[in-house]
Coordinates of C-alpha atoms in Angstrom, one line a residue:
M12 CA 148.2 107.0 -71.5
T13 CA 145.8 109.0 -69.5
A14 CA 146.3 112.8 -69.6
R15 CA 147.3 114.6 -66.4
S16 CA 146.0 118.0 -65.3
S17 CA 148.4 120.8 -64.8
S18 CA 146.9 121.5 -61.4
A19 CA 149.1 120.4 -58.5
H20 CA 146.0 119.1 -56.7
V21 CA 143.9 117.6 -59.5
A22 CA 144.5 114.6 -61.7
E23 CA 142.5 113.9 -64.8
V24 CA 141.9 110.1 -65.0
E25 CA 139.9 108.8 -67.9
G26 CA 138.5 112.3 -68.4
V27 CA 137.4 112.5 -64.7
R28 CA 138.9 115.2 -62.5
V29 CA 140.0 113.8 -59.1
D30 CA 141.3 116.0 -56.3
T31 CA 144.3 114.3 -54.9
R32 CA 144.3 116.0 -51.5
H33 CA 142.9 114.7 -48.3
W34 CA 139.3 115.4 -47.2
I35 CA 139.3 116.5 -43.5
G36 CA 136.7 118.4 -41.6
G37 CA 134.7 119.2 -44.8
R38 CA 137.6 120.7 -46.8
R39 CA 140.5 119.7 -48.9
V40 CA 143.9 119.5 -47.0
A41 CA 147.2 119.4 -48.8
S42 CA 150.4 117.7 -47.6
D43 CA 154.0 118.5 -48.3
A44 CA 154.7 114.9 -49.4
T45 CA 153.0 113.0 -52.3
F46 CA 153.2 109.5 -53.6
T47 CA 152.8 108.3 -57.2
D48 CA 149.7 106.3 -58.1
V49 CA 150.5 103.9 -60.9
S50 CA 147.9 102.1 -63.1
P51 CA 148.2 98.4 -63.4
I52 CA 147.0 98.5 -67.0
D53 CA 150.2 100.0 -68.4
E54 CA 152.3 100.8 -65.3
Q55 CA 151.9 104.5 -66.1
S56 CA 151.6 107.2 -63.4
I57 CA 148.1 108.6 -63.2
A58 CA 148.3 110.8 -60.2
D59 CA 150.5 112.4 -57.6
V60 CA 148.5 111.8 -54.4
H61 CA 149.0 113.8 -51.2
A62 CA 150.6 111.6 -48.5
G63 CA 149.4 112.0 -45.0
G64 CA 151.0 111.2 -41.7
Q65 CA 150.5 111.9 -38.0
A66 CA 149.5 115.5 -38.5
E67 CA 146.7 114.7 -41.0
V68 CA 145.5 111.7 -38.9
D69 CA 145.3 113.9 -35.8
A70 CA 143.4 116.5 -37.8
A71 CA 141.0 114.0 -39.2
V72 CA 140.3 112.3 -35.9
T73 CA 139.8 115.7 -34.2
A74 CA 137.3 116.7 -37.0
A75 CA 135.5 113.4 -36.6
R76 CA 135.2 113.8 -32.8
E77 CA 134.0 117.3 -33.1
A78 CA 131.3 116.3 -35.6
F79 CA 130.2 113.2 -33.6
G80 CA 127.9 114.8 -31.1
T81 CA 125.7 116.5 -33.7
W82 CA 125.7 113.6 -36.1
A83 CA 124.9 111.1 -33.3
A84 CA 122.1 113.3 -32.0
M85 CA 120.5 113.8 -35.4
P86 CA 117.2 112.0 -35.8
V87 CA 117.8 108.6 -37.5
K88 CA 115.5 109.5 -40.4
Q89 CA 117.4 112.6 -41.1
R90 CA 120.7 110.7 -41.1
A91 CA 119.2 108.0 -43.2
D92 CA 117.9 110.5 -45.8
I93 CA 121.4 112.0 -46.1
L94 CA 122.9 108.6 -46.7
R95 CA 120.3 107.8 -49.3
A96 CA 121.3 111.1 -51.0
V97 CA 124.9 109.8 -51.0
A98 CA 123.7 106.6 -52.7
D99 CA 121.9 108.7 -55.3
G100 CA 125.1 110.6 -55.9
V101 CA 127.0 107.3 -56.4
D102 CA 124.4 106.3 -58.9
A103 CA 124.7 109.6 -60.7
R104 CA 128.5 109.3 -61.0
R105 CA 128.6 105.5 -61.6
D106 CA 130.4 105.8 -64.9
D107 CA 133.0 108.2 -63.4
L108 CA 133.6 106.0 -60.4
A109 CA 133.9 102.9 -62.6
M110 CA 136.3 104.4 -65.1
V111 CA 138.5 105.8 -62.4
E112 CA 138.6 102.6 -60.3
T113 CA 139.3 100.5 -63.4
R114 CA 142.3 102.7 -64.3
D115 CA 143.4 102.8 -60.7
N116 CA 143.3 99.1 -59.7
G117 CA 142.9 97.3 -63.0
S118 CA 139.6 95.5 -62.4
L119 CA 137.2 95.0 -65.2
L120 CA 135.2 98.1 -66.3
R121 CA 132.2 95.9 -67.1
S122 CA 132.2 94.5 -63.5
H123 CA 132.4 98.0 -62.0
L124 CA 129.6 99.3 -64.1
R125 CA 127.2 96.4 -63.7
G126 CA 127.9 95.1 -60.2
V127 CA 130.5 96.9 -58.1
M128 CA 129.3 100.6 -58.2
P129 CA 125.6 99.6 -57.8
R130 CA 126.7 97.6 -54.7
V131 CA 128.5 100.8 -53.4
A132 CA 125.2 102.7 -53.6
M133 CA 123.4 99.8 -52.0
N134 CA 125.8 99.8 -49.1
F135 CA 124.4 103.2 -48.1
R136 CA 120.8 102.6 -48.9
Y137 CA 120.5 99.2 -47.2
F138 CA 122.0 100.4 -43.9
A139 CA 120.1 103.7 -44.0
D140 CA 116.9 101.6 -44.2
L141 CA 118.1 99.2 -41.5
A142 CA 118.9 102.0 -39.1
E143 CA 115.3 103.2 -39.3
Q144 CA 114.0 99.6 -38.9
I145 CA 116.2 98.3 -36.1
S146 CA 114.2 97.6 -33.0
H147 CA 114.9 98.5 -29.4
P148 CA 113.1 95.6 -27.8
I149 CA 111.4 96.1 -24.4
D150 CA 110.9 93.0 -22.2
E151 CA 109.4 92.5 -18.8
I152 CA 111.7 91.1 -16.1
R153 CA 110.2 90.5 -12.6
G154 CA 107.9 93.5 -12.9
H155 CA 110.7 95.7 -14.4
R156 CA 111.0 97.0 -18.0
Q157 CA 114.2 96.1 -19.8
R158 CA 115.2 97.9 -23.0
V159 CA 118.0 97.1 -25.4
S160 CA 119.3 100.1 -27.4
Y161 CA 122.1 100.8 -29.9
D162 CA 124.3 103.9 -29.1
P163 CA 126.8 105.0 -31.7
A164 CA 130.3 104.2 -30.5
G165 CA 132.2 107.3 -31.7
V166 CA 134.9 107.6 -34.3
V167 CA 135.4 104.7 -36.6
A168 CA 138.7 104.1 -38.4
V169 CA 138.3 102.2 -41.7
I170 CA 141.3 100.8 -43.5
T171 CA 140.6 99.0 -46.8
P172 CA 142.4 97.1 -49.5
W173 CA 143.0 97.7 -53.2
N174 CA 141.2 94.8 -54.8
A175 CA 137.7 96.4 -54.4
P176 CA 138.6 99.7 -52.7
L177 CA 135.3 101.6 -52.9
M178 CA 132.9 98.7 -52.4
L179 CA 134.8 97.3 -49.4
A180 CA 135.2 100.8 -47.9
T181 CA 131.5 101.6 -48.1
W182 CA 130.6 98.2 -46.8
R183 CA 132.0 99.6 -43.5
I184 CA 131.3 103.3 -43.9
G185 CA 127.6 102.7 -44.7
P186 CA 126.7 101.0 -41.4
A187 CA 129.1 103.1 -39.3
L188 CA 127.5 106.3 -40.5
A189 CA 124.0 105.0 -40.3
A190 CA 124.5 104.0 -36.7
G191 CA 125.5 107.6 -35.9
N192 CA 129.3 107.3 -35.9
T193 CA 131.8 109.5 -37.7
V194 CA 134.5 108.0 -39.9
V195 CA 138.2 108.4 -40.9
L196 CA 139.0 106.3 -44.0
K197 CA 142.6 105.4 -44.9
P198 CA 142.2 104.1 -48.5
P199 CA 144.8 101.8 -50.1
E200 CA 147.8 103.5 -51.5
W201 CA 147.7 101.3 -54.6
A202 CA 144.2 102.5 -55.5
P203 CA 143.1 105.6 -53.5
L204 CA 141.3 107.7 -56.1
T205 CA 137.6 106.7 -55.8
A206 CA 137.8 107.5 -52.0
S207 CA 138.4 111.1 -53.0
L208 CA 135.5 111.1 -55.4
L209 CA 133.3 109.6 -52.6
A210 CA 134.2 112.6 -50.4
D211 CA 132.9 114.9 -53.1
I212 CA 129.7 112.9 -53.5
A213 CA 129.1 112.8 -49.7
N214 CA 129.7 116.6 -49.4
D215 CA 127.3 117.3 -52.3
A216 CA 124.7 115.1 -50.6
G217 CA 124.8 117.2 -47.5
L218 CA 126.9 115.1 -45.2
P219 CA 128.0 117.5 -42.4
A220 CA 131.7 118.5 -42.2
G221 CA 133.8 116.1 -40.2
V222 CA 131.4 113.2 -40.4
F223 CA 133.5 111.5 -43.2
N224 CA 137.2 112.1 -43.6
V225 CA 139.8 110.7 -45.9
V226 CA 143.5 110.5 -45.1
Q227 CA 145.6 109.1 -47.9
G228 CA 149.1 107.6 -47.6
S229 CA 151.0 104.4 -46.9
G230 CA 150.3 102.0 -44.1
A231 CA 153.5 103.0 -42.3
R232 CA 153.0 106.8 -42.4
A233 CA 149.2 107.1 -42.4
G234 CA 147.8 103.8 -41.3
A235 CA 150.0 103.3 -38.3
P236 CA 149.1 106.6 -36.5
L237 CA 145.5 105.9 -37.2
T238 CA 145.4 102.5 -35.7
R239 CA 147.1 103.6 -32.5
H240 CA 145.2 106.9 -32.2
P241 CA 143.6 107.3 -28.7
G242 CA 140.7 109.2 -30.3
I243 CA 139.2 106.2 -32.3
N244 CA 136.5 104.0 -30.9
R245 CA 136.2 101.2 -33.5
L246 CA 138.6 99.9 -36.2
S247 CA 137.7 97.9 -39.3
F248 CA 140.5 96.5 -41.4
T249 CA 140.6 94.3 -44.5
G250 CA 144.0 93.0 -45.5
S251 CA 146.7 90.5 -44.6
V252 CA 147.3 88.5 -41.5
P253 CA 150.7 90.0 -40.7
T254 CA 149.4 93.5 -41.0
A255 CA 146.4 92.6 -38.8
G256 CA 148.7 91.5 -36.1
V257 CA 150.5 94.8 -36.1
I258 CA 147.2 96.7 -36.1
A259 CA 145.8 94.6 -33.3
E260 CA 148.8 95.3 -31.1
A261 CA 148.5 99.0 -31.7
A262 CA 144.8 99.1 -31.1
A263 CA 145.0 97.0 -28.0
K264 CA 146.8 99.8 -26.1
N265 CA 143.6 101.8 -26.3
I266 CA 141.2 98.9 -25.9
V267 CA 139.7 99.6 -29.4
P268 CA 137.3 96.8 -30.6
L269 CA 138.4 95.4 -34.0
S270 CA 136.7 93.9 -37.0
F271 CA 139.1 92.0 -39.3
E272 CA 138.6 90.4 -42.7
L273 CA 141.9 88.8 -43.6
G274 CA 141.6 86.7 -46.7
G275 CA 141.6 82.9 -47.1
K276 CA 142.7 79.8 -48.8
S277 CA 139.2 78.5 -49.6
A278 CA 138.3 75.2 -51.2
L279 CA 136.0 74.2 -54.1
L280 CA 134.9 70.7 -53.1
V281 CA 133.5 68.7 -56.0
L282 CA 131.9 65.5 -54.8
D283 CA 131.4 62.4 -57.0
D284 CA 127.7 63.2 -57.6
A285 CA 128.4 66.7 -58.8
D286 CA 127.1 68.4 -61.9
L287 CA 130.3 68.6 -63.9
D288 CA 129.2 71.5 -66.0
L289 CA 128.4 73.5 -62.9
A290 CA 131.7 72.5 -61.2
V291 CA 133.7 73.6 -64.2
T292 CA 131.8 77.0 -64.4
L293 CA 132.4 77.6 -60.7
A294 CA 136.1 76.7 -61.0
V295 CA 136.7 79.1 -63.9
E296 CA 134.8 81.9 -62.0
Q297 CA 137.7 81.9 -59.6
F298 CA 139.8 83.8 -62.2
D299 CA 137.6 86.8 -61.7
N300 CA 139.5 90.0 -60.9
A301 CA 142.7 88.1 -61.9
G302 CA 142.3 86.0 -58.8
Q303 CA 142.5 89.0 -56.5
V304 CA 139.4 88.0 -54.5
C305 CA 139.6 87.1 -50.8
L306 CA 136.6 84.8 -51.1
G307 CA 138.1 82.9 -54.1
A308 CA 138.1 79.1 -53.9
F309 CA 141.6 78.5 -55.4
R310 CA 142.1 75.0 -53.9
V311 CA 140.0 72.8 -56.2
L312 CA 139.3 69.4 -54.6
V313 CA 137.8 66.9 -57.1
H314 CA 136.7 63.3 -56.4
E315 CA 139.1 61.0 -58.2
S316 CA 136.4 59.5 -60.3
L317 CA 135.7 62.9 -61.9
H318 CA 139.2 64.2 -62.1
D319 CA 140.2 63.5 -65.7
E320 CA 137.0 64.7 -67.3
F321 CA 136.8 67.7 -64.9
L322 CA 140.4 68.8 -65.7
Q323 CA 139.8 68.4 -69.4
R324 CA 136.7 70.6 -69.3
V325 CA 138.3 73.2 -67.0
L326 CA 141.3 73.5 -69.3
A327 CA 139.1 74.0 -72.3
S328 CA 137.0 76.7 -70.6
A329 CA 139.9 78.5 -68.9
S330 CA 141.9 78.5 -72.1
A331 CA 139.1 80.5 -73.7
L332 CA 139.4 83.4 -71.2
V333 CA 140.5 86.6 -72.8
Q334 CA 143.2 88.5 -71.1
G335 CA 143.8 92.1 -71.8
D336 CA 142.9 95.7 -71.1
P337 CA 140.1 95.8 -68.5
R338 CA 138.4 98.7 -70.3
D339 CA 137.7 96.3 -73.2
E340 CA 134.3 94.7 -72.9
A341 CA 135.7 91.4 -74.2
T342 CA 138.3 91.1 -71.5
D343 CA 137.9 88.4 -68.8
V344 CA 141.2 88.6 -67.0
S345 CA 143.2 91.8 -66.5
A346 CA 146.5 92.7 -64.8
L347 CA 147.7 92.3 -61.3
V348 CA 147.5 95.5 -59.2
S349 CA 151.2 96.4 -58.9
R350 CA 154.8 95.3 -59.7
P351 CA 155.5 94.1 -56.1
H352 CA 152.3 92.1 -56.1
F353 CA 153.0 90.7 -59.6
E354 CA 156.5 89.5 -58.4
R355 CA 154.9 88.0 -55.3
V356 CA 152.5 85.9 -57.4
R357 CA 155.2 84.9 -59.8
G358 CA 157.4 83.8 -56.9
F359 CA 154.6 81.5 -55.5
V360 CA 154.3 79.8 -58.9
E361 CA 158.0 79.5 -59.6
R362 CA 158.6 77.9 -56.1
A363 CA 155.7 75.5 -56.6
L364 CA 157.1 74.4 -60.0
A365 CA 160.5 73.9 -58.4
D366 CA 158.9 71.9 -55.7
G367 CA 157.4 69.4 -58.1
A368 CA 154.0 70.9 -59.1
R369 CA 153.1 70.9 -62.8
A370 CA 151.4 73.7 -64.7
V371 CA 148.7 72.3 -67.0
L372 CA 147.7 75.9 -67.9
G373 CA 149.7 79.1 -67.8
G374 CA 152.4 79.1 -65.2
G375 CA 153.9 82.5 -65.8
P376 CA 153.6 86.0 -67.2
N377 CA 151.7 86.7 -70.4
D378 CA 154.6 87.6 -72.6
D379 CA 152.3 88.7 -75.4
L380 CA 151.0 91.5 -73.2
G381 CA 153.9 92.2 -70.9
G382 CA 153.6 94.4 -67.9
L383 CA 151.6 93.0 -65.0
Y384 CA 149.6 90.4 -66.9
F385 CA 150.0 87.0 -65.4
R386 CA 148.4 84.1 -67.3
P387 CA 145.5 82.2 -65.7
T388 CA 147.3 79.2 -64.2
I389 CA 146.3 75.7 -63.1
L390 CA 148.7 73.6 -61.1
V391 CA 148.5 69.9 -60.4
D392 CA 150.7 67.4 -58.4
A393 CA 151.5 69.9 -55.7
R394 CA 153.2 68.3 -52.7
P395 CA 150.8 67.9 -49.8
G396 CA 151.5 70.7 -47.2
S397 CA 153.5 72.8 -49.7
E398 CA 153.3 76.5 -49.8
I399 CA 151.2 76.7 -52.9
L400 CA 148.5 74.7 -51.0
T401 CA 148.6 76.5 -47.7
E402 CA 149.4 80.2 -48.4
E403 CA 147.2 82.8 -50.0
V404 CA 148.5 83.7 -53.5
F405 CA 145.9 86.3 -54.4
G406 CA 146.4 85.9 -58.1
P407 CA 145.0 83.8 -61.0
V408 CA 146.4 80.5 -59.7
L409 CA 144.3 77.4 -59.1
T410 CA 145.5 74.1 -57.7
V411 CA 143.7 70.8 -58.3
Q412 CA 143.9 67.9 -55.9
T413 CA 141.9 64.6 -55.7
F414 CA 140.3 62.7 -52.9
A415 CA 138.8 59.2 -52.7
T416 CA 136.0 59.5 -50.0
E417 CA 133.7 62.2 -48.7
E418 CA 135.6 62.1 -45.4
E419 CA 138.9 62.7 -47.1
G420 CA 137.4 65.6 -49.1
I421 CA 136.1 67.3 -46.0
A422 CA 139.5 66.9 -44.3
L423 CA 141.3 68.4 -47.2
A424 CA 138.9 71.3 -47.4
N425 CA 139.4 72.0 -43.7
D426 CA 143.2 71.5 -43.9
T427 CA 144.0 75.3 -43.7
R428 CA 144.6 77.9 -41.0
F429 CA 142.1 80.1 -42.8
G430 CA 138.3 79.8 -42.8
L431 CA 136.7 82.6 -44.8
A432 CA 134.7 80.6 -47.3
A433 CA 134.1 77.2 -49.0
T434 CA 132.2 76.1 -52.1
L435 CA 130.6 72.7 -52.3
V436 CA 129.2 71.0 -55.5
T437 CA 127.0 68.0 -55.0
G438 CA 123.8 66.6 -56.5
D439 CA 122.4 65.2 -53.3
P440 CA 120.4 67.7 -51.0
E441 CA 120.9 65.6 -47.9
R442 CA 124.6 65.3 -48.6
A443 CA 124.8 69.0 -49.1
E444 CA 123.4 69.6 -45.6
R445 CA 125.7 67.0 -44.1
V446 CA 128.9 68.1 -45.7
S447 CA 128.3 71.9 -45.5
A448 CA 127.7 71.6 -41.8
R449 CA 131.2 70.2 -41.4
L450 CA 133.1 72.8 -43.5
N451 CA 135.0 75.3 -41.4
A452 CA 134.2 78.6 -43.0
G453 CA 132.3 81.8 -42.3
T454 CA 130.4 81.4 -45.6
V455 CA 129.6 78.2 -47.4
W456 CA 128.2 78.2 -50.9
V457 CA 126.4 75.0 -52.1
N458 CA 126.2 74.7 -55.9
C459 CA 126.7 78.5 -56.3
F460 CA 129.4 81.1 -55.7
F461 CA 129.6 84.7 -54.6
V462 CA 125.9 85.0 -53.7
R463 CA 126.0 87.8 -51.1
D464 CA 123.2 89.5 -49.2
L465 CA 123.8 92.6 -47.1
G466 CA 121.7 91.3 -44.4
A467 CA 123.7 88.1 -43.9
P468 CA 126.7 87.8 -41.5
F469 CA 130.1 88.0 -43.1
G470 CA 133.5 87.2 -41.7
G471 CA 136.0 84.4 -41.3
N472 CA 137.1 81.7 -38.9
G473 CA 140.7 81.1 -37.9
K474 CA 143.2 83.4 -39.5
S475 CA 140.6 84.8 -41.8
G476 CA 139.4 87.3 -39.3
I477 CA 137.6 88.5 -36.2
G478 CA 133.9 89.2 -35.9
R479 CA 131.0 89.4 -38.3
E480 CA 129.5 92.3 -40.2
G481 CA 126.4 92.6 -42.3
G482 CA 122.8 93.3 -41.3
A483 CA 122.3 93.8 -37.6
W484 CA 125.7 92.3 -36.9
S485 CA 127.2 95.5 -38.3
F486 CA 125.3 97.5 -35.7
D487 CA 126.4 95.1 -33.0
F488 CA 130.0 96.2 -33.9
Y489 CA 129.6 99.8 -34.7
C490 CA 127.4 100.5 -31.7
D491 CA 127.6 100.3 -27.9
V492 CA 124.7 98.0 -27.2
K493 CA 123.0 99.2 -24.0
N494 CA 120.6 97.4 -21.7
T495 CA 118.5 99.7 -19.5
V496 CA 116.3 98.4 -16.7
F497 CA 113.4 100.5 -15.3
A498 CA 111.7 99.9 -12.0
P499 CA 107.9 100.0 -12.0
H500 CA 106.5 103.5 -12.0
G501 CA 106.5 105.0 -8.5
W502 CA 109.0 102.5 -7.0
H503 CA 112.0 103.8 -5.3
A504 CA 113.4 100.7 -3.7
V505 CA 116.0 98.6 -5.6
E506 CA 114.8 95.0 -6.0
G507 CA 117.7 92.5 -6.0
G508 CA 117.7 88.9 -7.0
G509 CA 120.6 88.6 -9.3
D510 CA 120.6 87.5 -12.9
S511 CA 118.0 85.2 -14.3

């Protein structure tokens, strides 16, 4: 059990001191109310975190608005240099960030050290570099000069989930700040602590007061007043479809543009010419982060000619996964994030089994470990159209279905209201082009999985979200894109002619 500090405002988590107050206007702000932060590893309390509401949100938005003018007017190179200093600070505290987030949300420590925290730093560096490189093209139009420019929009509200809290937050914070906006972050109440550490890092890097603010708390008390606040100009949210509907309704009253990433029910489509070893590897990769990955391909669709051998190999490989404490280097699958989420995942599986599905692997809690550890599970024979095949479980649960023809496989892959991602395995390059073009998803991986570039567009179709972020697409969202047309020098008359 992690030791707790005697200070009312500081928790000691894995030997790292974390201030549990909000960060508003360049200083720590306390609230009368707190909430208990529980670690998924052992369901022990690790911190009493200050819980904000309307007053803290008002203060944070006010601070962000007051800081906006100076930050937006700062030369882009100076802004970029500060963000690179933030990235350096993330690198310097990589171990602290990794250990705290592992304790906070239960994800693997080795993943945080090797991939997640380096990506956090990259989120700042990449967009700092891009802000300096982005062009403001000037074109000639009927003797006039036309210039496209990117003006910062104002105050950006960022609301992020618990499965990768710091990485997903900085994926939005990085471009928002690089574009010249100021930010109010509402971190997830199930994993809020690394957001507080980021505030310290940003402050140490010289980010001016009010440019970045953190208000902690529940969605109802802190998230709701932020989403409906008239002082915000952009809102980026990652989470569930029902919550997104509530947020969209609140933001609509102030005509606030939205960027939503809302999860999925993605398919892993294994055609009859697939490399089986590769297909098995990709299927087992879906158990990463205990299945708490929005991009995961949890509907495995296998050509009927390959099904028996594929399933045999997948069972052998998945059975070898080690489940346990995420701080252990040997662990492959850890716990689910919270007791409510654990019960939600268990409910999905129990209802699927009652509806006729069979568990060929797992199927319930890991009784040897207890707590929030749910066994990696593979279900077959699920009824077409059943809940387990249509709703996002967000846990270590795969379903396996078969198909007879390429056309049927594509139809099954697209038979979802979501459209975040899809993964295709085939040995034929021409077939890869043909089938991938017909898959309804914002991202399609062919013979690979989870290969992401910060310059690529990211987002989902259907119920998986609204908009795209990444590369210049991020600046399209976090900026007001302006077109300015100049008459020839010395002209005073207005030349008409309409659009062309």
